[in-house]
Structure formats: structure tokens, C-alpha cells
Amino acid sequence: MGRLTGRDPSLLRRINSTVVLRALRAADGTPTLSDLVQATELSRPTVEGVVEQLVAAGLAAEATGGPGDVRRQGRPARRYRFRAEAGHSLGVEIGPHRVAAVLADLSGRRLGTAEREVSASAPAEERLERTRSTVAELLRLCGVSHGTLRAVGVGSPGIVEADGTVRLCTALPGWTGLPLGERLRHSFRCPVLVENDANAAVLAEHWKGAAVGSDDVVFVLAGLSPGAGSLIGGRLHRGFGGAAGEIGALHLLGREAAPEHLLSTTGEPLHPLDEAAVAEVFALARGGDERARQAVDRFLRRLVHDVAALVLALDPELVVVGGWAAGLDGVLAPLRRELERYCLRPPLVELSRLGADAIATGALRLALDRVEEELFTVEDADAR
Amino acid sequence: MGRLTGRDPSLLRRINSTVVLRALRAADGTPTLSDLVQATELSRPTVEGVVEQLVAAGLAAEATGGPGDVRRQGRPARRYRFRAEAGHSLGVEIGPHRVAAVLADLSGRRLGTAEREVSASAPAEERLERTRSTVAELLRLCGVSHGTLRAVGVGSPGIVEADGTVRLCTALPGWTGLPLGERLRHSFRCPVLVENDANAAVLAEHWKGAAVGSDDVVFVLAGLSPGAGSLIGGRLHRGFGGAAGEIGALHLLGREAAPEHLLSTTGEPLHPLDEAAVAEVFALARGGDERARQAVDRFLRRLVHDVAALVLALDPELVVVGGWAAGLDGVLAPLRRELERYCLRPPLVELSRLGADAIATGALRLALDRVEEELFTVEDADAR
């Protein structure tokens, strides 16, 4: 880390504060002032002053009950710890069938989750109210006050603008045009970051799922109509207008049948959000029903085609298949087989490790990133 | 630009040299030492020393015949100019039917071009020899010696590794596995940068074609089997294995017909590289031949589908259509119409402005980037 002899004392104070807070968080156990002086290479008076400020701000506390450490005078040196409980981040999934939320402290440790069902036909206001009440319930269960929320991440279907407005969403009634970020900022009184659900999910799989260690990833949220979220070089690829990965529209071209027709065994299309009807078709197919088997085959062929289009366009290292289709038998084998046959350099194909948790977990990651940027990053202080 | 008081005198000398050379290149007309002192904010003795070194290295020269500028003593001050002729960059296209090359000086000014036909069935050695002789002819025509080449860029079909080895290429015989970069570095005795042809073309359109000012661009090199090059945030997106944009393989899935079948009017497929046969089908269609019209319609539907897959995956601001299909009537209208119908946020669609020049021009841009990085960039001296 470069030492600065800047002319702006408030910037310098802020950098020093960040450096000490980072050292405090990274420390094994509870460091003394001497430990922090050593870790930060700052002067002892500077570290002392910063620690005082951090204690006053509630971000640090004197640790009690640590291992004894005797100074020359015989008095034990004070030890300090990062107060991860000083603030909280929230990840929220708002989907067609449910609202889910996960709460974490400043260190990213999960404190609890809550989930509530909501009707696919529920109007926007009802879905927003369900979101608020689910969050309120979670905070109450965890004994955390509303006022300590520092950032909320939200994953939701549709194309989402940078300011959190939903530009287009066909899956949720009343969602298109909704200023979702603004509405929730009003409720939560802290920064709210809204992201497309598949985009949130790819962040989650990269953080603690099937894509740990891979920076070039396509996550396919495979339902009747698949969407995708992509990391390129470890960063989310949203596209010029936030619509990257909306591959589900591909079947609309060339007069090809929509997935809800492909999966039908009756000639009548399934409802695009009717997961029970879909599960039944898959169960029939497993039971040997020939018509259902053909329907599943058609559906998988379509999915393979859409994933292949994503893979050919982006050339990722890894494809992660999530969404409800990931839970079905026999999704992985045809995907791997066809991609190996036709892609010039086939990617690895894995199932989601986070399953139904992926979207809320990715939304939590977004919120944590925001908080960490605020608390632990000063651009000029970072050695890059 | 930050002033450095570093401890490494050779780094400091190099930074000062870069700063002065940049000022010299950027100057209107022919600056005096005083002009350079003012532009660089370096001391006069430093600028004097650097200019002497640049003159000795051939990168600067005393300008003659500039406007008079009389110093107090009455002797006119010396004026200097950047010697753009001190070095050259070369852009080369190696394609199925031809080899083309474009030569530029250090300022990027084009000095000349050369082009030679080559048979689609020519073995790799013949194609390489044709490349060398085309370049030799161009250098001779421009009166430029081989020794002044500072970098060569090459655009060629196929998947190209970072070291310039062709991993896979179905369009050129003997090309798969060829260490193209190494072979040409041997011939040209300077850095050789090999890039996929569509990737080179998108750089060219961004530099001086249809994509000037757009940083999120998909360039479709539309022939019988389309390939694509993409810029994301102004940077080339190569993909994890250099295969991004190879969308031509999509038709292999789902047992769909290949383009050479789609365009056939006889039941027998066309040869994928037989441009004359393709042109004939299009001419017949324009003349009202119903079978040819249907074939062209099938071909365009296929192209629309492939481009839509790229657009849905990447969500670019702009699609540029190049390659020989761009010269055909009626490519743009169905593309725009179908993308507007089915893409959630349809991109702009334009034809290539560079036409047949796109690949060699993009290869030149690669070479110029390399030379400019060498001559004009010192990481620490750049204010970012």
C-alpha cells in the first residue's frame, strides 16, 4: 500500500480509517493497538486516534475475554474487534411465486432467511407489500432493527434500469415501468440495488456456488423460458440496455414453437408459470408415457439450442444451469453432449449449487459489495 | 500528469522521453523547445536533453521552412517535428480468396495498400508465401524498407490463441494448428499480432467505420456461415477460449439445414466458399426466379436468427453487418424488422462502411496500438 503525503487532511483521515478498519476485520482474533500498528504501518498515535473514532462510530469495540497480553508495565494491552453487528445487509428475491429474503451482518455472515408465497397473478402493490412484510418478519426474527440496514439488494425478473426501474417484465403483473428501486428505498431508507434475477444468481454462484473460481460464466435460469446472467472477466455483463442474456425470446423467431407448446401433451399450451403442470409432464415422462417423453425431449432440445446460442456468442469457461429446470432429471447430459458436438470449444456445464437460494444470495452479494465499498475502499489507498 | 520524483533514473528518463514525444506528436505545426517546455511542464534542460536523444534515435528531426520565430538574440529558435516516417505498421488480411495488406506510418497515416488473389484450396505454405510476397510488393511500392516495420497485425478466419497459433479454422486448408504468429514473426522480424478476422473487423469499424462512437458493438461477418466480433465497453470480447462470436455453428444444432443447403436451388448444397455461385442465386432471385427467391429468403431467415442470438446474448448498442452478404440487396430490412419484433431492446443495425477493407484495417489498428503503447505510453506517467 502506497504511503500518501497528500494535502487533503480529511481524505487522509478517511484513508487511515479505512486501512485500520480493514486490518481490524482481517485480523485473527482480537488485535492490540500494537498489532494494528504493525499491520497498517501507520504511526501509533494515528492508529490510536482512528480506533477511538471507530469505537465512537460503533464500528469497533474493545474486546473482552481475549487471551492475556502483558505490557511492560504489567497492565494487559487493550484488544479490539470489528463490530460486524453494527450494520446489516439484506438480499431479497421477488419472484412470480414467492418472496425470499436473507439477512447478513457487516462481515457477510448470514443471520437468517425468510420466505413467503405470493400468487403469480398478484398485482404489483400486493407483491411489494409481501416483500416489506417478509423483510419485517425476518428482521424481527433476527432481533435486528430496521435502522441498521446499510444496503438492500433485490433480484427480480425483467430488464432493470441502472436506477432500479423495471423497464420490461412479462413474468410479474404490473412490474413493467415500476420504479422498484425508488419504492423500496422509500420503505427501507437505505441504498437499494435492483438487479435482474439471473444476473443476481450468477453473482451468487460465483460467490459461493458452482462458479467459485471461474470469472467467465453464463448462468442459465432455466424455466419454460430461459434467461441468463453472465460474468465476463469476473464482472457482470448487463449489456448496453440491461437486456443481455434474455435468450428466451429466441424461439419467437423463425416461427418456432414456444416452450409452453413444446412441453404440452394435450395440444393446448401449458401456462408459462404453471410449474405444477410442468412437473407433471416430467413425472409422466419418467413413468414411461410416450407423449410426455416426446414433450420433454422437445423441451430439452429447445433449452440446448438456447444455451448453445449463449455459449457461441460469449464463449464462457463455465455454464451453470439453475432455475426449476435444473431440478429435473436429465438436463445436464444432453446439454453437455450437444455442446461438445457443436461448440468449437465446449464449456464446462454444472448444475447450480445454490438452487432456490441463488437469487436472494446474489442480491445479498450486491448489497454487501455496496457496504464494503463504503466501509473498506478508498480508491487512492488501494494497491492495484 | 503527475510529476514524479522517483528513485529510478532510467524510468524517469523514459517517462520524460515519452512525455516530450507525445507533446511533439500532438503539437500543431513545429514546436520550439520553449513550446515543448510549456506543453510538458518539464525543465528546459530536461526537454533539451530528451529532444537530442529523440533526434539521435530518429524519432524527431529539426523542422525546416517553418514560420520564423526570432529570439531576443535575433537568431531564429530551432523548431522540431515528430518523424512519423521513422517506423511503419502493417495490417494484413489472410482470407480464403485473397491476401490484402495496408501500410501506415507512425502517425497512422495510410501509405498504400496491396491485394493478391489466392485459391480457396491453396495449402498453408502457398498462402503464407502469398502473404510475404504481397507485403514485399507493398513495401517496394511505398519505398519503405523492411527494417522500419515496428509491428504487424494479421486478421484471419478461425479461433486464434493469444500467441498467434490458429487453434481451429475450417475455412483455410492447413490452417488449424498453424503457429501463424511465430511463422510471420520469423519473416517480418517484429511483433506480429494475429486476431480472428471478425474481431479485427469490429476494431476497424470502431476506429473509422460504422461504429465510431459506439463502444458496445457486434460486427457480423456475414457469409454463408456467419462469424462475429464484439466490443464490450470499447474492448474486444474474445471469450474464455478466443471463440466468442462463432455463431455459425448454431445451425448444426437441432438438425437444422446448413446455409449452403438453404441457399441451394438444385437440391445439391453450394460449396461454402463459392461466392460466385451464391451471387448467382441472389441475381436469379432479383430477376424473379421463384426458387432462387425462396432460397434467398431461407438464407436471410437463418442470418436473422443467428444475429438475434448474438443480440439477445450480448445486448449491444449497434450491430454492423459486413462480409460479402452485406453487399447483397435486402439484408438490412429483414434484420431490422425481425430484431424490432423480438428483441426486448432492439439495437441499431448498420452496414459496414469499410467493406472489403475492414479486416486489414482492423489488423492495422492492432499493430498501431502496439506501436503507440511502446512509444507513447508509460503507465506511471499517465493520468487516469
PDB file of N, CA, C and O in Angstrom, chain B residues 33-76:
ATOM      1  N   LEU B  33      11.663  24.507 -28.643  1.00  0.00           N
ATOM      2  CA  LEU B  33      11.949  23.960 -27.313  1.00  0.00           C
ATOM      3  C   LEU B  33      11.068  24.643 -26.262  1.00  0.00           C
ATOM      4  O   LEU B  33      10.537  23.985 -25.362  1.00  0.00           O
ATOM      5  N   SER B  34      10.895  25.961 -26.409  1.00  0.00           N
ATOM      6  CA  SER B  34      10.054  26.685 -25.435  1.00  0.00           C
ATOM      7  C   SER B  34       8.625  26.167 -25.468  1.00  0.00           C
ATOM      8  O   SER B  34       7.973  26.010 -24.425  1.00  0.00           O
ATOM      9  N   ASP B  35       8.111  25.923 -26.667  1.00  0.00           N
ATOM     10  CA  ASP B  35       6.759  25.357 -26.783  1.00  0.00           C
ATOM     11  C   ASP B  35       6.684  24.022 -26.046  1.00  0.00           C
ATOM     12  O   ASP B  35       5.697  23.733 -25.347  1.00  0.00           O
ATOM     13  N   LEU B  36       7.722  23.198 -26.200  1.00  0.00           N
ATOM     14  CA  LEU B  36       7.709  21.866 -25.570  1.00  0.00           C
ATOM     15  C   LEU B  36       7.848  21.981 -24.047  1.00  0.00           C
ATOM     16  O   LEU B  36       7.237  21.210 -23.297  1.00  0.00           O
ATOM     17  N   VAL B  37       8.655  22.949 -23.597  1.00  0.00           N
ATOM     18  CA  VAL B  37       8.770  23.185 -22.148  1.00  0.00           C
ATOM     19  C   VAL B  37       7.408  23.548 -21.588  1.00  0.00           C
ATOM     20  O   VAL B  37       6.968  23.025 -20.559  1.00  0.00           O
ATOM     21  N   GLN B  38       6.714  24.406 -22.324  1.00  0.00           N
ATOM     22  CA  GLN B  38       5.394  24.836 -21.861  1.00  0.00           C
ATOM     23  C   GLN B  38       4.399  23.674 -21.866  1.00  0.00           C
ATOM     24  O   GLN B  38       3.646  23.468 -20.907  1.00  0.00           O
ATOM     25  N   ALA B  39       4.416  22.879 -22.943  1.00  0.00           N
ATOM     26  CA  ALA B  39       3.445  21.789 -23.081  1.00  0.00           C
ATOM     27  C   ALA B  39       3.690  20.678 -22.066  1.00  0.00           C
ATOM     28  O   ALA B  39       2.744  20.035 -21.597  1.00  0.00           O
ATOM     29  N   THR B  40       4.959  20.429 -21.721  1.00  0.00           N
ATOM     30  CA  THR B  40       5.270  19.275 -20.867  1.00  0.00           C
ATOM     31  C   THR B  40       5.425  19.654 -19.404  1.00  0.00           C
ATOM     32  O   THR B  40       5.418  18.786 -18.535  1.00  0.00           O
ATOM     33  N   GLU B  41       5.640  20.959 -19.132  1.00  0.00           N
ATOM     34  CA  GLU B  41       5.918  21.425 -17.773  1.00  0.00           C
ATOM     35  C   GLU B  41       7.202  20.809 -17.210  1.00  0.00           C
ATOM     36  O   GLU B  41       7.397  20.781 -15.996  1.00  0.00           O
ATOM     37  N   LEU B  42       8.081  20.322 -18.120  1.00  0.00           N
ATOM     38  CA  LEU B  42       9.393  19.853 -17.682  1.00  0.00           C
ATOM     39  C   LEU B  42      10.362  21.036 -17.750  1.00  0.00           C
ATOM     40  O   LEU B  42      10.057  22.065 -18.351  1.00  0.00           O
ATOM     41  N   SER B  43      11.541  20.862 -17.154  1.00  0.00           N
ATOM     42  CA  SER B  43      12.534  21.956 -17.196  1.00  0.00           C
ATOM     43  C   SER B  43      13.137  22.041 -18.591  1.00  0.00           C
ATOM     44  O   SER B  43      13.155  21.053 -19.337  1.00  0.00           O
ATOM     45  N   ARG B  44      13.657  23.206 -18.920  1.00  0.00           N
ATOM     46  CA  ARG B  44      14.252  23.395 -20.244  1.00  0.00           C
ATOM     47  C   ARG B  44      15.436  22.461 -20.492  1.00  0.00           C
ATOM     48  O   ARG B  44      15.501  21.814 -21.547  1.00  0.00           O
ATOM     49  N   PRO B  45      16.342  22.325 -19.507  1.00  0.00           N
ATOM     50  CA  PRO B  45      17.469  21.391 -19.761  1.00  0.00           C
ATOM     51  C   PRO B  45      16.985  19.959 -19.987  1.00  0.00           C
ATOM     52  O   PRO B  45      17.530  19.250 -20.840  1.00  0.00           O
ATOM     53  N   THR B  46      15.950  19.539 -19.250  1.00  0.00           N
ATOM     54  CA  THR B  46      15.427  18.182 -19.442  1.00  0.00           C
ATOM     55  C   THR B  46      14.890  18.026 -20.857  1.00  0.00           C
ATOM     56  O   THR B  46      15.209  17.054 -21.564  1.00  0.00           O
ATOM     57  N   VAL B  47      14.071  18.987 -21.301  1.00  0.00           N
ATOM     58  CA  VAL B  47      13.483  18.907 -22.642  1.00  0.00           C
ATOM     59  C   VAL B  47      14.591  18.912 -23.699  1.00  0.00           C
ATOM     60  O   VAL B  47      14.563  18.130 -24.649  1.00  0.00           O
ATOM     61  N   GLU B  48      15.595  19.773 -23.492  1.00  0.00           N
ATOM     62  CA  GLU B  48      16.702  19.830 -24.454  1.00  0.00           C
ATOM     63  C   GLU B  48      17.393  18.479 -24.582  1.00  0.00           C
ATOM     64  O   GLU B  48      17.659  18.001 -25.684  1.00  0.00           O
ATOM     65  N   GLY B  49      17.653  17.874 -23.431  1.00  0.00           N
ATOM     66  CA  GLY B  49      18.318  16.562 -23.434  1.00  0.00           C
ATOM     67  C   GLY B  49      17.481  15.506 -24.122  1.00  0.00           C
ATOM     68  O   GLY B  49      17.978  14.720 -24.944  1.00  0.00           O
ATOM     69  N   VAL B  50      16.194  15.483 -23.809  1.00  0.00           N
ATOM     70  CA  VAL B  50      15.309  14.477 -24.397  1.00  0.00           C
ATOM     71  C   VAL B  50      15.223  14.667 -25.912  1.00  0.00           C
ATOM     72  O   VAL B  50      15.296  13.698 -26.673  1.00  0.00           O
ATOM     73  N   VAL B  51      15.077  15.917 -26.360  1.00  0.00           N
ATOM     74  CA  VAL B  51      14.950  16.170 -27.795  1.00  0.00           C
ATOM     75  C   VAL B  51      16.207  15.688 -28.518  1.00  0.00           C
ATOM     76  O   VAL B  51      16.126  15.063 -29.584  1.00  0.00           O
ATOM     77  N   GLU B  52      17.364  15.957 -27.917  1.00  0.00           N
ATOM     78  CA  GLU B  52      18.616  15.464 -28.509  1.00  0.00           C
ATOM     79  C   GLU B  52      18.584  13.944 -28.699  1.00  0.00           C
ATOM     80  O   GLU B  52      18.960  13.431 -29.742  1.00  0.00           O
ATOM     81  N   GLN B  53      18.131  13.247 -27.625  1.00  0.00           N
ATOM     82  CA  GLN B  53      18.041  11.783 -27.712  1.00  0.00           C
ATOM     83  C   GLN B  53      17.062  11.345 -28.798  1.00  0.00           C
ATOM     84  O   GLN B  53      17.313  10.383 -29.527  1.00  0.00           O
ATOM     85  N   LEU B  54      15.916  12.036 -28.882  1.00  0.00           N
ATOM     86  CA  LEU B  54      14.903  11.654 -29.875  1.00  0.00           C
ATOM     87  C   LEU B  54      15.432  11.877 -31.287  1.00  0.00           C
ATOM     88  O   LEU B  54      15.165  11.075 -32.197  1.00  0.00           O
ATOM     89  N   VAL B  55      16.182  12.950 -31.493  1.00  0.00           N
ATOM     90  CA  VAL B  55      16.767  13.204 -32.807  1.00  0.00           C
ATOM     91  C   VAL B  55      17.760  12.090 -33.137  1.00  0.00           C
ATOM     92  O   VAL B  55      17.757  11.535 -34.240  1.00  0.00           O
ATOM     93  N   ALA B  56      18.581  11.732 -32.126  1.00  0.00           N
ATOM     94  CA  ALA B  56      19.563  10.666 -32.352  1.00  0.00           C
ATOM     95  C   ALA B  56      18.889   9.342 -32.671  1.00  0.00           C
ATOM     96  O   ALA B  56      19.371   8.559 -33.491  1.00  0.00           O
ATOM     97  N   ALA B  57      17.719   9.101 -32.045  1.00  0.00           N
ATOM     98  CA  ALA B  57      17.001   7.849 -32.269  1.00  0.00           C
ATOM     99  C   ALA B  57      16.172   7.874 -33.551  1.00  0.00           C
ATOM    100  O   ALA B  57      15.540   6.879 -33.922  1.00  0.00           O
ATOM    101  N   GLY B  58      16.142   9.023 -34.211  1.00  0.00           N
ATOM    102  CA  GLY B  58      15.412   9.117 -35.470  1.00  0.00           C
ATOM    103  C   GLY B  58      13.938   9.418 -35.305  1.00  0.00           C
ATOM    104  O   GLY B  58      13.196   9.464 -36.287  1.00  0.00           O
ATOM    105  N   LEU B  59      13.471   9.626 -34.057  1.00  0.00           N
ATOM    106  CA  LEU B  59      12.039   9.847 -33.834  1.00  0.00           C
ATOM    107  C   LEU B  59      11.662  11.329 -33.937  1.00  0.00           C
ATOM    108  O   LEU B  59      10.488  11.665 -34.043  1.00  0.00           O
ATOM    109  N   ALA B  60      12.657  12.226 -33.885  1.00  0.00           N
ATOM    110  CA  ALA B  60      12.384  13.654 -34.052  1.00  0.00           C
ATOM    111  C   ALA B  60      13.419  14.212 -35.009  1.00  0.00           C
ATOM    112  O   ALA B  60      14.495  13.635 -35.198  1.00  0.00           O
ATOM    113  N   ALA B  61      13.074  15.336 -35.630  1.00  0.00           N
ATOM    114  CA  ALA B  61      14.021  15.989 -36.528  1.00  0.00           C
ATOM    115  C   ALA B  61      13.821  17.487 -36.423  1.00  0.00           C
ATOM    116  O   ALA B  61      12.728  17.950 -36.057  1.00  0.00           O
ATOM    117  N   GLU B  62      14.881  18.210 -36.734  1.00  0.00           N
ATOM    118  CA  GLU B  62      14.728  19.651 -36.789  1.00  0.00           C
ATOM    119  C   GLU B  62      13.879  19.971 -38.008  1.00  0.00           C
ATOM    120  O   GLU B  62      14.122  19.428 -39.099  1.00  0.00           O
ATOM    121  N   ALA B  63      12.888  20.823 -37.812  1.00  0.00           N
ATOM    122  CA  ALA B  63      11.999  21.168 -38.932  1.00  0.00           C
ATOM    123  C   ALA B  63      12.634  22.301 -39.718  1.00  0.00           C
ATOM    124  O   ALA B  63      13.252  23.186 -39.147  1.00  0.00           O
ATOM    125  N   THR B  64      12.456  22.237 -41.008  1.00  0.00           N
ATOM    126  CA  THR B  64      12.999  23.312 -41.843  1.00  0.00           C
ATOM    127  C   THR B  64      11.841  23.997 -42.531  1.00  0.00           C
ATOM    128  O   THR B  64      10.812  23.388 -42.815  1.00  0.00           O
ATOM    129  N   GLY B  65      12.001  25.290 -42.767  1.00  0.00           N
ATOM    130  CA  GLY B  65      10.986  26.016 -43.526  1.00  0.00           C
ATOM    131  C   GLY B  65       9.743  26.358 -42.736  1.00  0.00           C
ATOM    132  O   GLY B  65       8.725  26.727 -43.309  1.00  0.00           O
ATOM    133  N   GLY B  66       9.814  26.290 -41.389  1.00  0.00           N
ATOM    134  CA  GLY B  66       8.668  26.686 -40.571  1.00  0.00           C
ATOM    135  C   GLY B  66       8.582  28.194 -40.500  1.00  0.00           C
ATOM    136  O   GLY B  66       9.470  28.898 -40.992  1.00  0.00           O
ATOM    137  N   PRO B  67       7.516  28.714 -39.889  1.00  0.00           N
ATOM    138  CA  PRO B  67       7.394  30.166 -39.766  1.00  0.00           C
ATOM    139  C   PRO B  67       8.513  30.701 -38.877  1.00  0.00           C
ATOM    140  O   PRO B  67       8.933  30.040 -37.929  1.00  0.00           O
ATOM    141  N   GLY B  68       9.020  31.879 -39.195  1.00  0.00           N
ATOM    142  CA  GLY B  68      10.128  32.474 -38.449  1.00  0.00           C
ATOM    143  C   GLY B  68       9.745  32.769 -37.011  1.00  0.00           C
ATOM    144  O   GLY B  68       8.610  33.101 -36.719  1.00  0.00           O
ATOM    145  N   ASP B  69      10.675  32.573 -36.093  1.00  0.00           N
ATOM    146  CA  ASP B  69      10.427  32.879 -34.692  1.00  0.00           C
ATOM    147  C   ASP B  69      11.740  33.398 -34.148  1.00  0.00           C
ATOM    148  O   ASP B  69      12.713  32.664 -34.030  1.00  0.00           O
ATOM    149  N   VAL B  70      11.779  34.685 -33.856  1.00  0.00           N
ATOM    150  CA  VAL B  70      13.058  35.328 -33.560  1.00  0.00           C
ATOM    151  C   VAL B  70      13.238  35.450 -32.048  1.00  0.00           C
ATOM    152  O   VAL B  70      12.399  35.989 -31.353  1.00  0.00           O
ATOM    153  N   ARG B  71      14.354  34.893 -31.557  1.00  0.00           N
ATOM    154  CA  ARG B  71      14.663  35.041 -30.142  1.00  0.00           C
ATOM    155  C   ARG B  71      15.258  36.404 -29.885  1.00  0.00           C
ATOM    156  O   ARG B  71      15.632  37.129 -30.821  1.00  0.00           O
ATOM    157  N   ARG B  72      15.420  36.710 -28.590  1.00  0.00           N
ATOM    158  CA  ARG B  72      15.956  38.022 -28.246  1.00  0.00           C
ATOM    159  C   ARG B  72      17.282  38.292 -28.971  1.00  0.00           C
ATOM    160  O   ARG B  72      17.516  39.375 -29.473  1.00  0.00           O
ATOM    161  N   GLN B  73      18.088  37.257 -29.040  1.00  0.00           N
ATOM    162  CA  GLN B  73      19.392  37.448 -29.666  1.00  0.00           C
ATOM    163  C   GLN B  73      19.275  37.676 -31.173  1.00  0.00           C
ATOM    164  O   GLN B  73      20.245  37.992 -31.838  1.00  0.00           O
ATOM    165  N   GLY B  74      18.109  37.452 -31.749  1.00  0.00           N
ATOM    166  CA  GLY B  74      17.951  37.682 -33.174  1.00  0.00           C
ATOM    167  C   GLY B  74      18.123  36.414 -33.987  1.00  0.00           C
ATOM    168  O   GLY B  74      17.760  36.360 -35.157  1.00  0.00           O
ATOM    169  N   ARG B  75      18.586  35.304 -33.343  1.00  0.00           N
ATOM    170  CA  ARG B  75      18.744  34.044 -34.068  1.00  0.00           C
ATOM    171  C   ARG B  75      17.413  33.282 -33.986  1.00  0.00           C
ATOM    172  O   ARG B  75      16.815  33.197 -32.905  1.00  0.00           O
ATOM    173  N   PRO B  76      16.880  32.772 -35.112  1.00  0.00           N
ATOM    174  CA  PRO B  76      15.586  32.074 -35.020  1.00  0.00           C
ATOM    175  C   PRO B  76      15.703  30.796 -34.173  1.00  0.00           C
ATOM    176  O   PRO B  76      16.722  30.102 -34.264  1.00  0.00           O
TER     177      PRO B  76
END
